[in-house]
Structure formats: structure tokens, C-alpha cells
Amino acid sequence: MSAEAYAPFEENTVTDEHEIELGRRYQLLLNAHLAGAGETALADAYHAGRAALGNGVGVLDLVTLYLSAAERALAAGTDRAHTASVLTAVKSLLLESLSPFEMAHRLYRESNTALRLLNDALEEQSRRIARTLHDNTNQLVASLGLAIAAIEQEPGAKRARLAEMRTALEQISDELRRVSHDLRPPALDELGVIPALEHFAHCLFGLTDVDVRFLGSTGGRLPPSVETVLFRVAQEALSNVARHAKAHHAAISFQRFDSRVTCTIYDDGRGFDSATLAKRADRGLGLITIRERLDALGGKLDVRSTRNTGTTVTATVPLGGSHADPGPARR
Ligand SMILES: Nc1ncnc2c1ncn2[C@@H]1O[C@H](COP(=O)(O)OP(=O)(O)OP(=O)(O)O)[C@@H](O)[C@H]1O
Ligand SMILES: [Mg+2]
């Protein structure tokens, strides 16, 4: 077996175009291990794995490269001892090369968990602030309004000025209610995602010509984290329809399957070009944020848009083992 030296595996030096070269290098790595390079070859196999990860070479490609190298090495001899040593060498090298992938996978899982916990904490914070604004702050504003109304009845009161103050207080109260609903709509916890979205869509499109329809069903209540993410996705997609699409029609459709639920938001507006969007320095955060939120629950976001035809945003969320049924459902 030849012990020809192989070039070090570095990130960004190996690309798809160098597949043949890559195959040759894995072959040399295997040969070196078979020739007794031992620990050095294993360390290089680890670097090969890191380089593969950095250069976007997939696990299947990596395994295929090792298998091809093994095939060629096996063809060089027929006795059992040779076969056994090739198989042992390939196994050791492959395990070393795969360990960076394993580590990356573990990190990905951990960061997903952290993101999920962060989103839960943010929602809880929103819920708390919304409740404080709605219950406490708005109560104070209401009692101030009552006090002004009482003063208005006193002899010599400057009624016109007091009426102006009362109107201003009513506006503050409406604004507080609106902000508290935007932060965390009570209907989301009390009635579920569809009623909460119907209310949201009514506020957003109520005074416009856009025809908005709801289709399908969630098949009852879903786990709170799933309802929250679906609400946030549809909230963002509908806000985008209102802000960017110039659409005549929009629809929100839900479909429930055994192990997943999907929510699709369509519009027949002016659409956009995804390739151009990716390069735009001023691109917003809405779609990126909902993609990350879905990612944290193991879900995915699919955005399809065609200029002058419209946009379709589909969120798919997996449903874990038990589907909690935390409350009454309208659909
Ligand atoms: N339904 C749609 N119709 C037309 N264009 C859209 C639609 N949805 C998104 N876009 C385009 O994609 C861009 C990115 O959307 P995204 O929600 O990520 O950011 P944004 O709405 O611009 O800002 P943000 O959501 O951070 O306030 C928008 O600026 C818009 O050009
Ligand atoms: Mg947006």
C-alpha cells in the first residue's frame, strides 16, 4: 500500500468542482492509515470532516467518498486480513470525519432549544405587559375620566376644557387597549388562533377594499406554543399584505394533519422577487424572524412570490406527541 502524502484538509479550499481531487485525497488518507499513519491519519480525518462541514459537503457525500476509497482499497487485495483492515480503517476514519457533523448537530439542537425558551419568555413578557396595560393602566385612565365627569357637574366648571380632557383620555384608553391587544391578543389564549386572527384581520383590513377569507380548520385547540407561532406568522404575513401587496384578495387557510399543522396566507398582490430581496440592504426583519421562530419549533417557512401575481406564505409546524387541549375552541 502506498503512503503518498496527502494535502491538508482546509476549509474553503475544497469545493464541489474539486470532487475528483477530493476523492483522491480521501483515498490517500485511507492509504496512509492502512500504511500505519494511525493517530495522524485520524487527526486528519477529523480535519477533513471539519473542512467538509465548512465547505457544505453533506454527510452522504462524505460517506460516499469514503465508500469509494474503500472499494478501491479492497480491490487491491483479496485475502480476509486485507479486507478486515480496510473495513476497520474506513470505520475509524469515517467516525472521526463525522464527529464535527455530530457536534454541529448537537449545537444546532441546543441553540434551537435556547431560541424556543427565549421566544416563550418573550411571549410571557408580552402577556404580562399587555395585562398590566389593559387591567391596571387602563383602569387608572378610566377612573380619571370618571373624576373629570364629576368635576364637569360642579357649578362654575369649565365644561368645554374638561370635555376636551375627557376626549383626550378616551383616545389614550383606546390606544392602550390597541397596544395591549397587539402585544398579546386575549382571544389567542381564550379562543385560539383562528378567532384571534379574525379579530386581527378585521382591525387591519376592516376599512380597506381587501377581501379576506378564512379557510380550513385547526381541528380544535393546539399546544400554546404552536398557536402562538402560527399567530405570529399569520400576523406578519397579513401585515405584509396590508403594507406591501396592494392586493384585492387575501386568504388564510389552515390544515391539520396527524403530525403537523399548516397555515397558508395567500394574496393576489404585486408580489416580489426573492433573489432581489436577499440582496436588499434595507430588507426588513419580519420574514426572517418568523422563519427563526418556526425553526425553533422544528417547523419551516415556505415563501413563494411572483411579480404581479401574488405571494403565498406557508408555515408548517410539527405537532409533538400529545396535543394539549387547553380550552374551548370555535373550530
Ligand atoms: N405579501 C407581499 N407582497 C409584496 N411584497 C411583499 C410581501 N411580503 C413581503 N414582501 C416584500 O418582502 C420584503 C420583506 O418582508 P419582511 O416582512 O421581511 O420585511 P418588511 O415588511 O419590509 O419589514 P418588517 O417586517 O421588518 O417591518 C418587504 O419589504 C416587501 O418588499
Ligand atoms: Mg414585514
mmCIF file of C-alpha atoms and ligand atoms in Angstrom:
data_model
loop_
_atom_site.group_PDB
_atom_site.id
_atom_site.type_symbol
_atom_site.label_atom_id
_atom_site.label_comp_id
_atom_site.label_asym_id
_atom_site.label_seq_id
_atom_site.Cartn_x
_atom_site.Cartn_y
_atom_site.Cartn_z
ATOM 1 C CA MET A 1 0.000 0.000 0.000
ATOM 2 C CA SER A 2 1.468 3.388 -0.991
ATOM 3 C CA ALA A 3 1.981 6.024 1.679
ATOM 4 C CA GLU A 4 1.893 9.014 -0.726
ATOM 5 C CA ALA A 5 1.342 12.240 1.224
ATOM 6 C CA TYR A 6 -1.997 13.984 1.021
ATOM 7 C CA ALA A 7 -2.611 17.727 1.174
ATOM 8 C CA PRO A 8 -4.054 19.044 4.447
ATOM 9 C CA PHE A 9 -7.825 19.428 4.550
ATOM 10 C CA GLU A 10 -8.686 23.093 4.973
ATOM 11 C CA GLU A 11 -11.922 24.975 4.988
ATOM 12 C CA ASN A 12 -12.681 26.846 1.754
ATOM 13 C CA THR A 13 -10.030 25.039 -0.233
ATOM 14 C CA VAL A 14 -12.281 22.127 -1.202
ATOM 15 C CA THR A 15 -15.344 22.840 -3.318
ATOM 16 C CA ASP A 16 -17.840 20.843 -5.352
ATOM 17 C CA GLU A 17 -15.820 21.409 -8.523
ATOM 18 C CA HIS A 18 -12.920 19.512 -6.945
ATOM 19 C CA GLU A 19 -14.840 16.308 -6.423
ATOM 20 C CA ILE A 20 -12.307 14.105 -8.186
ATOM 21 C CA GLU A 21 -9.476 15.742 -6.280
ATOM 22 C CA LEU A 22 -11.447 15.264 -3.080
ATOM 23 C CA GLY A 23 -11.939 11.557 -3.837
ATOM 24 C CA ARG A 24 -8.222 11.214 -4.422
ATOM 25 C CA ARG A 25 -7.407 12.848 -1.114
ATOM 26 C CA TYR A 26 -9.729 10.575 0.844
ATOM 27 C CA GLN A 27 -8.100 7.670 -0.945
ATOM 28 C CA LEU A 28 -4.643 8.888 0.126
ATOM 29 C CA LEU A 29 -5.894 9.386 3.669
ATOM 30 C CA LEU A 30 -7.150 5.804 3.782
ATOM 31 C CA ASN A 31 -3.917 4.539 2.264
ATOM 32 C CA ALA A 32 -1.913 6.458 4.864
ATOM 33 C CA HIS A 33 -3.965 4.927 7.676
ATOM 34 C CA LEU A 34 -3.511 1.449 6.211
ATOM 35 C CA ALA A 35 0.224 2.141 5.940
ATOM 36 C CA GLY A 36 0.374 2.826 9.678
ATOM 37 C CA ALA A 37 -0.192 6.587 9.938
ATOM 38 C CA GLY A 38 -2.571 5.833 12.859
ATOM 39 C CA GLU A 39 -3.217 8.856 15.082
ATOM 40 C CA THR A 40 -2.033 11.339 12.447
ATOM 41 C CA ALA A 41 -4.448 9.959 9.862
ATOM 42 C CA LEU A 42 -7.271 10.048 12.427
ATOM 43 C CA ALA A 43 -6.499 13.688 13.278
ATOM 44 C CA ASP A 44 -6.505 14.475 9.558
ATOM 45 C CA ALA A 45 -9.805 12.645 9.157
ATOM 46 C CA TYR A 46 -11.216 14.925 11.848
ATOM 47 C CA HIS A 47 -9.947 17.988 9.915
ATOM 48 C CA ALA A 48 -11.371 16.503 6.718
ATOM 49 C CA GLY A 49 -14.767 16.357 8.467
ATOM 50 C CA ARG A 50 -14.457 19.974 9.629
ATOM 51 C CA ALA A 51 -13.451 21.107 6.155
ATOM 52 C CA ALA A 52 -16.350 19.170 4.622
ATOM 53 C CA LEU A 53 -18.738 20.818 7.076
ATOM 54 C CA GLY A 54 -17.318 24.269 6.346
ATOM 55 C CA ASN A 55 -17.491 23.750 2.592
ATOM 56 C CA GLY A 56 -21.039 22.446 2.575
ATOM 57 C CA VAL A 57 -20.138 18.836 1.718
ATOM 58 C CA GLY A 58 -23.039 16.770 3.067
ATOM 59 C CA VAL A 59 -22.849 13.665 5.241
ATOM 60 C CA LEU A 60 -23.989 11.486 2.331
ATOM 61 C CA ASP A 61 -21.264 12.881 0.070
ATOM 62 C CA LEU A 62 -18.697 12.280 2.775
ATOM 63 C CA VAL A 63 -19.796 8.675 3.299
ATOM 64 C CA THR A 64 -19.809 8.137 -0.479
ATOM 65 C CA LEU A 65 -16.230 9.421 -0.738
ATOM 66 C CA TYR A 66 -15.093 7.001 1.978
ATOM 67 C CA LEU A 67 -17.001 4.103 0.416
ATOM 68 C CA SER A 68 -15.412 4.783 -2.980
ATOM 69 C CA ALA A 69 -11.995 4.921 -1.333
ATOM 70 C CA ALA A 70 -12.781 1.645 0.459
ATOM 71 C CA GLU A 71 -13.885 -0.017 -2.790
ATOM 72 C CA ARG A 72 -10.622 0.889 -4.466
ATOM 73 C CA ALA A 73 -8.580 -0.240 -1.453
ATOM 74 C CA LEU A 74 -10.466 -3.549 -1.299
ATOM 75 C CA ALA A 75 -9.735 -4.177 -4.994
ATOM 76 C CA ALA A 76 -6.008 -4.067 -4.190
ATOM 77 C CA GLY A 77 -6.103 -7.367 -2.268
ATOM 78 C CA THR A 78 -8.305 -10.402 -1.836
ATOM 79 C CA ASP A 79 -7.319 -12.001 1.465
ATOM 80 C CA ARG A 80 -9.519 -11.702 4.558
ATOM 81 C CA ALA A 81 -6.900 -9.865 6.604
ATOM 82 C CA HIS A 82 -6.695 -7.133 3.942
ATOM 83 C CA THR A 83 -10.481 -6.822 3.767
ATOM 84 C CA ALA A 84 -10.732 -6.634 7.575
ATOM 85 C CA SER A 85 -8.020 -3.960 7.842
ATOM 86 C CA VAL A 86 -9.628 -1.815 5.104
ATOM 87 C CA LEU A 87 -13.029 -2.023 6.793
ATOM 88 C CA THR A 88 -11.563 -1.192 10.223
ATOM 89 C CA ALA A 89 -9.591 1.732 8.797
ATOM 90 C CA VAL A 90 -12.594 3.147 6.936
ATOM 91 C CA LYS A 91 -14.757 2.823 10.022
ATOM 92 C CA SER A 92 -12.234 4.688 12.217
ATOM 93 C CA LEU A 93 -11.673 7.440 9.658
ATOM 94 C CA LEU A 94 -15.368 7.835 8.968
ATOM 95 C CA LEU A 95 -16.184 8.150 12.672
ATOM 96 C CA GLU A 96 -13.532 10.857 13.056
ATOM 97 C CA SER A 97 -14.782 12.733 9.983
ATOM 98 C CA LEU A 98 -18.371 12.543 11.160
ATOM 99 C CA SER A 99 -17.695 13.835 14.660
ATOM 100 C CA PRO A 100 -17.692 17.551 13.588
ATOM 101 C CA PHE A 101 -21.112 16.913 11.987
ATOM 102 C CA GLU A 102 -22.337 15.340 15.227
ATOM 103 C CA MET A 103 -21.068 18.341 17.192
ATOM 104 C CA ALA A 104 -22.684 20.793 14.789
ATOM 105 C CA HIS A 105 -25.951 18.902 15.043
ATOM 106 C CA ARG A 106 -25.822 18.999 18.842
ATOM 107 C CA LEU A 107 -25.095 22.736 18.808
ATOM 108 C CA TYR A 108 -27.966 23.298 16.391
ATOM 109 C CA ARG A 109 -30.330 21.410 18.709
ATOM 110 C CA GLU A 110 -29.089 23.350 21.730
ATOM 111 C CA SER A 111 -29.437 26.716 20.018
ATOM 112 C CA ASN A 112 -32.927 25.763 18.867
ATOM 113 C CA THR A 113 -33.882 24.947 22.436
ATOM 114 C CA ALA A 114 -32.425 28.275 23.608
ATOM 115 C CA LEU A 115 -34.345 30.122 20.892
ATOM 116 C CA ARG A 116 -37.566 28.358 21.865
ATOM 117 C CA LEU A 117 -37.097 29.281 25.525
ATOM 118 C CA LEU A 118 -36.313 32.861 24.539
ATOM 119 C CA ASN A 119 -39.462 33.084 22.414
ATOM 120 C CA ASP A 120 -41.534 31.614 25.262
ATOM 121 C CA ALA A 121 -40.041 34.180 27.652
ATOM 122 C CA LEU A 122 -40.783 36.998 25.178
ATOM 123 C CA GLU A 123 -44.386 35.859 24.801
ATOM 124 C CA GLU A 124 -44.773 35.636 28.573
ATOM 125 C CA GLN A 125 -43.338 39.145 28.909
ATOM 126 C CA SER A 126 -45.738 40.427 26.227
ATOM 127 C CA ARG A 127 -48.631 38.728 28.028
ATOM 128 C CA ARG A 128 -47.664 40.380 31.325
ATOM 129 C CA ILE A 129 -47.204 43.862 29.855
ATOM 130 C CA ALA A 130 -50.455 43.527 27.886
ATOM 131 C CA ARG A 131 -52.326 42.544 31.032
ATOM 132 C CA THR A 132 -50.796 45.401 33.059
ATOM 133 C CA LEU A 133 -51.656 47.933 30.339
ATOM 134 C CA HIS A 134 -55.150 46.602 29.964
ATOM 135 C CA ASP A 135 -56.079 45.990 33.576
ATOM 136 C CA ASN A 136 -54.079 48.454 35.681
ATOM 137 C CA THR A 137 -53.124 51.390 33.465
ATOM 138 C CA ASN A 138 -56.424 51.469 31.644
ATOM 139 C CA GLN A 139 -58.281 51.301 34.968
ATOM 140 C CA LEU A 140 -56.430 54.406 36.149
ATOM 141 C CA VAL A 141 -57.287 56.228 32.932
ATOM 142 C CA ALA A 142 -60.928 55.213 33.309
ATOM 143 C CA SER A 143 -61.100 56.469 36.898
ATOM 144 C CA LEU A 144 -59.520 59.764 35.797
ATOM 145 C CA GLY A 145 -62.261 60.047 33.178
ATOM 146 C CA LEU A 146 -64.911 59.499 35.863
ATOM 147 C CA ALA A 147 -63.303 62.143 38.087
ATOM 148 C CA ILE A 148 -63.362 64.653 35.229
ATOM 149 C CA ALA A 149 -67.003 63.806 34.504
ATOM 150 C CA ALA A 150 -67.803 64.513 38.179
ATOM 151 C CA ILE A 151 -65.991 67.878 38.107
ATOM 152 C CA GLU A 152 -67.932 68.783 34.963
ATOM 153 C CA GLN A 153 -71.116 68.656 37.041
ATOM 154 C CA GLU A 154 -69.839 71.161 39.611
ATOM 155 C CA PRO A 155 -71.157 74.721 39.389
ATOM 156 C CA GLY A 156 -68.755 77.058 37.574
ATOM 157 C CA ALA A 157 -66.777 74.166 35.995
ATOM 158 C CA LYS A 158 -65.044 74.934 32.697
ATOM 159 C CA ARG A 159 -67.053 72.298 30.864
ATOM 160 C CA ALA A 160 -65.577 72.838 27.387
ATOM 161 C CA ARG A 161 -61.990 72.385 28.654
ATOM 162 C CA LEU A 162 -62.984 69.392 30.757
ATOM 163 C CA ALA A 163 -64.789 67.777 27.795
ATOM 164 C CA GLU A 164 -61.578 68.174 25.746
ATOM 165 C CA MET A 165 -59.626 66.440 28.518
ATOM 166 C CA ARG A 166 -62.171 63.618 28.619
ATOM 167 C CA THR A 167 -61.900 63.132 24.847
ATOM 168 C CA ALA A 168 -58.105 63.015 25.106
ATOM 169 C CA LEU A 169 -58.383 60.431 27.897
ATOM 170 C CA GLU A 170 -60.721 58.292 25.785
ATOM 171 C CA GLN A 171 -58.147 58.373 22.986
ATOM 172 C CA ILE A 172 -55.425 57.312 25.443
ATOM 173 C CA SER A 173 -57.651 54.499 26.644
ATOM 174 C CA ASP A 174 -58.313 53.277 23.063
ATOM 175 C CA GLU A 175 -54.603 53.435 22.318
ATOM 176 C CA LEU A 176 -53.756 51.458 25.466
ATOM 177 C CA ARG A 177 -56.305 48.810 24.534
ATOM 178 C CA ARG A 178 -54.915 48.622 20.988
ATOM 179 C CA VAL A 179 -51.300 48.306 22.164
ATOM 180 C CA SER A 180 -52.241 45.670 24.727
ATOM 181 C CA HIS A 181 -54.148 43.653 22.080
ATOM 182 C CA ASP A 182 -51.225 43.941 19.649
ATOM 183 C CA LEU A 183 -48.796 42.726 22.295
ATOM 184 C CA ARG A 184 -50.801 39.631 23.100
ATOM 185 C CA PRO A 185 -54.408 39.356 21.923
ATOM 186 C CA PRO A 186 -56.561 37.908 24.734
ATOM 187 C CA ALA A 187 -58.510 35.886 22.122
ATOM 188 C CA LEU A 188 -55.355 33.879 21.357
ATOM 189 C CA ASP A 189 -55.299 32.369 24.860
ATOM 190 C CA GLU A 190 -59.047 32.332 25.363
ATOM 191 C CA LEU A 191 -60.384 31.170 21.994
ATOM 192 C CA GLY A 192 -57.469 30.018 19.855
ATOM 193 C CA VAL A 193 -55.532 31.074 16.812
ATOM 194 C CA ILE A 194 -58.327 31.472 14.241
ATOM 195 C CA PRO A 195 -60.597 33.785 16.291
ATOM 196 C CA ALA A 196 -57.531 35.818 17.298
ATOM 197 C CA LEU A 197 -56.509 36.166 13.642
ATOM 198 C CA GLU A 198 -60.047 37.008 12.547
ATOM 199 C CA HIS A 199 -60.033 39.892 15.008
ATOM 200 C CA PHE A 200 -56.565 40.960 13.868
ATOM 201 C CA ALA A 201 -57.542 40.800 10.159
ATOM 202 C CA HIS A 202 -60.743 42.713 10.866
ATOM 203 C CA CYS A 203 -58.758 45.547 12.514
ATOM 204 C CA LEU A 204 -56.150 45.530 9.729
ATOM 205 C CA PHE A 205 -58.402 45.294 6.669
ATOM 206 C CA GLY A 206 -61.785 46.391 8.055
ATOM 207 C CA LEU A 207 -61.627 49.808 6.416
ATOM 208 C CA THR A 208 -59.978 48.665 3.168
ATOM 209 C CA ASP A 209 -61.292 47.027 -0.040
ATOM 210 C CA VAL A 210 -59.215 43.889 0.518
ATOM 211 C CA ASP A 211 -61.429 40.790 0.654
ATOM 212 C CA VAL A 212 -60.024 38.486 3.366
ATOM 213 C CA ARG A 213 -61.220 34.891 3.797
ATOM 214 C CA PHE A 214 -60.528 32.172 6.322
ATOM 215 C CA LEU A 215 -60.473 28.582 5.088
ATOM 216 C CA GLY A 216 -59.914 25.182 6.690
ATOM 217 C CA SER A 217 -59.558 24.394 10.342
ATOM 218 C CA THR A 218 -57.008 23.669 13.041
ATOM 219 C CA GLY A 219 -59.153 20.738 14.190
ATOM 220 C CA GLY A 220 -59.559 22.202 17.691
ATOM 221 C CA ARG A 221 -57.075 23.790 20.052
ATOM 222 C CA LEU A 222 -53.364 23.242 19.546
ATOM 223 C CA PRO A 223 -50.487 23.362 22.059
ATOM 224 C CA PRO A 224 -49.952 27.001 23.185
ATOM 225 C CA SER A 225 -46.501 27.280 21.606
ATOM 226 C CA VAL A 226 -47.917 26.106 18.251
ATOM 227 C CA GLU A 227 -50.863 28.510 18.420
ATOM 228 C CA THR A 228 -48.515 31.363 19.293
ATOM 229 C CA VAL A 229 -46.124 30.698 16.430
ATOM 230 C CA LEU A 230 -48.972 30.297 13.925
ATOM 231 C CA PHE A 231 -50.498 33.551 15.125
ATOM 232 C CA ARG A 232 -47.184 35.408 14.835
ATOM 233 C CA VAL A 233 -46.547 34.006 11.334
ATOM 234 C CA ALA A 234 -50.007 34.940 10.048
ATOM 235 C CA GLN A 235 -49.825 38.321 11.810
ATOM 236 C CA GLU A 236 -46.576 39.137 9.988
ATOM 237 C CA ALA A 237 -47.741 37.756 6.632
ATOM 238 C CA LEU A 238 -51.035 39.687 6.844
ATOM 239 C CA SER A 239 -49.209 42.866 7.870
ATOM 240 C CA ASN A 240 -47.018 42.393 4.801
ATOM 241 C CA VAL A 241 -50.129 42.011 2.629
ATOM 242 C CA ALA A 242 -51.501 45.266 4.066
ATOM 243 C CA ARG A 243 -48.203 47.155 3.742
ATOM 244 C CA HIS A 244 -46.650 45.849 0.544
ATOM 245 C CA ALA A 245 -49.007 43.798 -1.627
ATOM 246 C CA LYS A 246 -51.684 46.175 -2.967
ATOM 247 C CA ALA A 247 -53.856 43.048 -3.147
ATOM 248 C CA HIS A 248 -57.580 42.713 -3.864
ATOM 249 C CA HIS A 249 -57.958 39.338 -2.163
ATOM 250 C CA ALA A 250 -56.226 37.554 0.676
ATOM 251 C CA ALA A 251 -56.911 34.198 2.293
ATOM 252 C CA ILE A 252 -55.688 32.394 5.387
ATOM 253 C CA SER A 253 -56.012 28.662 5.238
ATOM 254 C CA PHE A 254 -55.366 26.084 7.985
ATOM 255 C CA GLN A 255 -54.899 22.364 7.542
ATOM 256 C CA ARG A 256 -54.461 19.874 10.355
ATOM 257 C CA PHE A 257 -52.699 16.558 9.779
ATOM 258 C CA ASP A 258 -51.840 13.833 12.296
ATOM 259 C CA SER A 259 -48.338 15.053 12.935
ATOM 260 C CA ARG A 260 -48.357 18.638 11.675
ATOM 261 C CA VAL A 261 -50.431 21.701 11.042
ATOM 262 C CA THR A 262 -50.035 24.141 8.183
ATOM 263 C CA CYS A 263 -51.099 27.731 7.787
ATOM 264 C CA THR A 264 -51.019 29.379 4.361
ATOM 265 C CA ILE A 265 -51.506 33.071 3.680
ATOM 266 C CA TYR A 266 -52.217 33.940 0.028
ATOM 267 C CA ASP A 267 -52.616 37.266 -1.679
ATOM 268 C CA ASP A 268 -53.097 38.340 -5.301
ATOM 269 C CA GLY A 269 -50.969 41.443 -4.966
ATOM 270 C CA ARG A 270 -47.908 42.706 -6.739
ATOM 271 C CA GLY A 271 -45.512 40.082 -5.367
ATOM 272 C CA PHE A 272 -41.752 40.440 -5.114
ATOM 273 C CA ASP A 273 -38.574 38.872 -6.385
ATOM 274 C CA SER A 274 -36.917 36.741 -3.682
ATOM 275 C CA ALA A 275 -33.470 36.959 -5.305
ATOM 276 C CA THR A 276 -33.577 40.771 -5.282
ATOM 277 C CA LEU A 277 -34.919 40.789 -1.728
ATOM 278 C CA ALA A 278 -31.972 38.730 -0.462
ATOM 279 C CA LYS A 279 -29.573 41.416 -1.772
ATOM 280 C CA ARG A 280 -31.510 44.413 -0.460
ATOM 281 C CA ALA A 281 -29.619 46.282 2.275
ATOM 282 C CA ASP A 282 -32.897 47.666 3.674
ATOM 283 C CA ARG A 283 -34.665 44.313 3.794
ATOM 284 C CA GLY A 284 -36.931 44.037 6.809
ATOM 285 C CA LEU A 285 -36.849 41.525 9.630
ATOM 286 C CA GLY A 286 -40.411 40.189 9.509
ATOM 287 C CA LEU A 287 -39.908 37.112 7.328
ATOM 288 C CA ILE A 288 -36.510 36.357 8.882
ATOM 289 C CA THR A 289 -37.973 36.496 12.390
ATOM 290 C CA ILE A 290 -40.895 34.195 11.674
ATOM 291 C CA ARG A 291 -38.599 31.731 9.929
ATOM 292 C CA GLU A 292 -36.435 31.653 13.074
ATOM 293 C CA ARG A 293 -39.459 31.222 15.320
ATOM 294 C CA LEU A 294 -40.649 28.280 13.226
ATOM 295 C CA ASP A 295 -37.155 26.818 13.166
ATOM 296 C CA ALA A 296 -37.098 26.795 16.956
ATOM 297 C CA LEU A 297 -40.160 24.507 16.962
ATOM 298 C CA GLY A 298 -38.795 22.288 14.193
ATOM 299 C CA GLY A 299 -41.162 23.897 11.688
ATOM 300 C CA LYS A 300 -40.470 25.524 8.351
ATOM 301 C CA LEU A 301 -41.482 28.501 6.290
ATOM 302 C CA ASP A 302 -42.038 28.444 2.553
ATOM 303 C CA VAL A 303 -42.382 31.800 0.767
ATOM 304 C CA ARG A 304 -43.324 31.881 -2.927
ATOM 305 C CA SER A 305 -43.876 35.113 -4.709
ATOM 306 C CA THR A 306 -44.343 36.064 -8.350
ATOM 307 C CA ARG A 307 -44.304 39.636 -9.575
ATOM 308 C CA ASN A 308 -47.800 40.938 -10.405
ATOM 309 C CA THR A 309 -49.372 37.625 -9.402
ATOM 310 C CA GLY A 310 -49.119 37.400 -5.653
ATOM 311 C CA THR A 311 -47.465 35.837 -2.655
ATOM 312 C CA THR A 312 -48.021 32.601 -0.759
ATOM 313 C CA VAL A 313 -46.503 32.086 2.672
ATOM 314 C CA THR A 314 -46.829 28.623 4.184
ATOM 315 C CA ALA A 315 -45.830 27.704 7.711
ATOM 316 C CA THR A 316 -45.620 24.058 8.724
ATOM 317 C CA VAL A 317 -45.372 23.209 12.411
ATOM 318 C CA PRO A 318 -44.879 19.677 13.707
ATOM 319 C CA LEU A 319 -47.213 18.526 16.450
ATOM 320 C CA GLY A 320 -45.431 16.727 19.281
ATOM 321 C CA GLY A 321 -46.762 13.546 20.888
ATOM 322 C CA SER A 322 -49.597 14.941 22.991
ATOM 323 C CA HIS A 323 -51.865 17.672 21.708
ATOM 324 C CA ALA A 324 -52.918 19.607 24.747
ATOM 325 C CA ASP A 325 -56.477 20.876 24.606
ATOM 326 C CA PRO A 326 -56.231 23.869 26.887
ATOM 327 C CA GLY A 327 -59.596 25.452 26.291
ATOM 328 C CA PRO A 328 -62.759 25.957 24.266
ATOM 329 C CA ALA A 329 -62.378 26.054 20.511
ATOM 330 C CA ARG A 330 -64.604 27.587 17.912
ATOM 331 C CA ARG A 331 -63.160 25.491 15.115
HETATM 332 N N1 LIG B 1 -47.242 39.859 0.530
HETATM 333 C C1 LIG B 1 -46.272 40.591 -0.016
HETATM 334 N N2 LIG B 1 -46.464 41.261 -1.173
HETATM 335 C C2 LIG B 1 -45.488 42.007 -1.729
HETATM 336 N N3 LIG B 1 -44.252 42.145 -1.213
HETATM 337 C C3 LIG B 1 -44.002 41.515 -0.048
HETATM 338 C C4 LIG B 1 -44.982 40.704 0.609
HETATM 339 N N4 LIG B 1 -44.427 40.181 1.717
HETATM 340 C C5 LIG B 1 -43.169 40.633 1.762
HETATM 341 N N5 LIG B 1 -42.894 41.430 0.697
HETATM 342 C C6 LIG B 1 -41.605 42.059 0.347
HETATM 343 O O1 LIG B 1 -40.613 41.407 1.114
HETATM 344 C C7 LIG B 1 -39.923 42.345 1.919
HETATM 345 C C8 LIG B 1 -39.506 41.710 3.213
HETATM 346 O O2 LIG B 1 -40.614 41.473 4.058
HETATM 347 P P1 LIG B 1 -40.362 41.469 5.618
HETATM 348 O O3 LIG B 1 -41.648 41.184 6.291
HETATM 349 O O4 LIG B 1 -39.225 40.545 5.900
HETATM 350 O O5 LIG B 1 -39.857 42.933 5.935
HETATM 351 P P2 LIG B 1 -40.682 44.296 5.960
HETATM 352 O O6 LIG B 1 -42.145 44.016 5.961
HETATM 353 O O7 LIG B 1 -40.143 45.168 4.859
HETATM 354 O O8 LIG B 1 -40.232 44.938 7.346
HETATM 355 P P3 LIG B 1 -40.621 44.437 8.832
HETATM 356 O O9 LIG B 1 -41.460 43.208 8.698
HETATM 357 O O10 LIG B 1 -39.290 44.165 9.494
HETATM 358 O O11 LIG B 1 -41.349 45.576 9.446
HETATM 359 C C9 LIG B 1 -40.853 43.532 2.040
HETATM 360 O O12 LIG B 1 -40.152 44.729 2.249
HETATM 361 C C10 LIG B 1 -41.548 43.525 0.702
HETATM 362 O O13 LIG B 1 -40.765 44.158 -0.276
HETATM 363 MG MG MG B 2 -42.965 42.621 7.343
#
